[in-house]
Coordinates of C-alpha atoms in Angstrom, one line a residue:
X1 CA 162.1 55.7 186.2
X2 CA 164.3 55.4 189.6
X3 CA 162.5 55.3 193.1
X4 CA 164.7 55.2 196.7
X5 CA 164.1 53.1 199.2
X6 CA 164.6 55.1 202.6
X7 CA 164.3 53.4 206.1
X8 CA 164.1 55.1 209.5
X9 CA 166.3 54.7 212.6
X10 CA 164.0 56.1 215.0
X11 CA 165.2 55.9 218.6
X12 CA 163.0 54.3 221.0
X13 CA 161.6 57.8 221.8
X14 CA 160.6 58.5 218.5
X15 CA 159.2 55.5 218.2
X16 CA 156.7 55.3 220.7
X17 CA 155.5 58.4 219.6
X18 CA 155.2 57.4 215.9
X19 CA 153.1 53.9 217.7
X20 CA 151.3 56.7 219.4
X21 CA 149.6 59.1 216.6
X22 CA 149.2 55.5 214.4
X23 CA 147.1 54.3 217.4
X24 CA 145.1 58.1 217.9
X25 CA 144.6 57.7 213.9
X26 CA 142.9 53.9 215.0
X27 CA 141.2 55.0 217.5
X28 CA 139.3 58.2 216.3
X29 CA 139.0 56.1 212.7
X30 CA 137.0 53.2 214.9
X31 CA 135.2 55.4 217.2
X32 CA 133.6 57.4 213.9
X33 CA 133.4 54.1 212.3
X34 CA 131.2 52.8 215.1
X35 CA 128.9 56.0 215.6
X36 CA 128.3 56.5 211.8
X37 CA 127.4 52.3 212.0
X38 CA 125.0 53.0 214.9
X39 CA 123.0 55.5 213.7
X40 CA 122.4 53.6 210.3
X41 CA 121.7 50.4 212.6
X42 CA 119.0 52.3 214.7
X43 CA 118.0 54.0 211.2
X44 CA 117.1 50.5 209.8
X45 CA 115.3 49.3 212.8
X46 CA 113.8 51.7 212.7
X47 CA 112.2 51.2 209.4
X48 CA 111.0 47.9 210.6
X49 CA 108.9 49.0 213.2
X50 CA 107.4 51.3 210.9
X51 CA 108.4 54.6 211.6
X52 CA 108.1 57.3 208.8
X53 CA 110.8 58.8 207.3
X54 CA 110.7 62.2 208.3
X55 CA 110.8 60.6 211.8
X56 CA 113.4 58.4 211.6
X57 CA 117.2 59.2 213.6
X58 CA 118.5 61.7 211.8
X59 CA 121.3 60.8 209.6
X60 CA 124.8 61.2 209.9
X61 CA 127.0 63.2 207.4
X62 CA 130.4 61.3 206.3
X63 CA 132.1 63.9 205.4
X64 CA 135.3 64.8 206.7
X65 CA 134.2 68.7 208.7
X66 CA 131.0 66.8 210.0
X67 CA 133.4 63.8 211.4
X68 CA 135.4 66.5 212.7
X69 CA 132.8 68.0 214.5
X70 CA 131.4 65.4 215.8
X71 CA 134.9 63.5 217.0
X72 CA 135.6 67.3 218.6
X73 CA 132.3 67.2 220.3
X74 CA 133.4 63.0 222.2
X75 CA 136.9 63.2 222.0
X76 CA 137.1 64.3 226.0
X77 CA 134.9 61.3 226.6
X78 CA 136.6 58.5 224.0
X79 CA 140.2 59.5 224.4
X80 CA 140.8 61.4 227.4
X81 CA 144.5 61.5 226.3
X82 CA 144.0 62.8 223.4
X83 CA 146.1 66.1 223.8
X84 CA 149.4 63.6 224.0
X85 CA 149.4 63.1 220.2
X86 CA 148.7 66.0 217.5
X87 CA 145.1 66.7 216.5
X88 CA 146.2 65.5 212.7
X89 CA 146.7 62.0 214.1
X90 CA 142.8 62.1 214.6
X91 CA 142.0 63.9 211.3
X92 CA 144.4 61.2 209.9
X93 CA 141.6 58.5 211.0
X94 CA 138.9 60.6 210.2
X95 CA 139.7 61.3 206.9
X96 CA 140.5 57.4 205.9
X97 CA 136.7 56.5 207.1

C-alpha cells in the first residue's frame, strides 16, 4: 500500500477564499444546528405543560433536502453575504449536521 502526502501553496488570495467557504460551511452547519435544537427545545416544553401530541410544534425533518430548504428559505436573513462563497460551502455544513 503507498499513499502521497500533498500540501498546498495557496497565495494569500486563494486562501482567504478557502477560510471563506470553511467559515459559510460553519455558519450554515450552526445556524441549522441551532434551529433543529430549538424546535426540539420548545417540543419538550412543550410536553411539560401538557400539550397533546398532535398539538405539539411540528417537528423538523434532518435530512439533507429539508435542511436545504429551510437554510434557502433564512439564508438572506442569517448570512446576507452568502452569494460571496459557492452554495456547496452551505450544503457542505448542511450535510455534516
Amino acid at each position: 500500500m503507498q499513499s502521497y502526502r500533498f500540501a498546498l501553496d495557496l497565495t494569500p488570495r486563494q486562501e482567504r477564499v478557502v477560510l471563506a467557504h470553511a467559515g459559510a460551511a460553519r455558519v450554515a452547519h450552526n445556524w441549522a444546528l441551532a434551529w433543529v435544537k430549538a424546535v426540539m427545545d420548545q417540543r419538550a416544553a412543550e410536553r411539560t405543560y401538557g400539550v397533546d401530541e398532535a398539538s405539539l410544534t411540528p417537528p423538523l425533518g434532518w435530512s439533507l433536502p429539508a435542511l436545504r430548504r429551510a437554510w434557502n428559505a433564512a439564508k438572506d436573513e442569517v448570512a446576507p453575504w452568502w452569494r460571496e462563497c459557492s452554495k456547496e460551502a452551505y450544503n457542505t455544513g448542511l450535510e455534516a449536521l
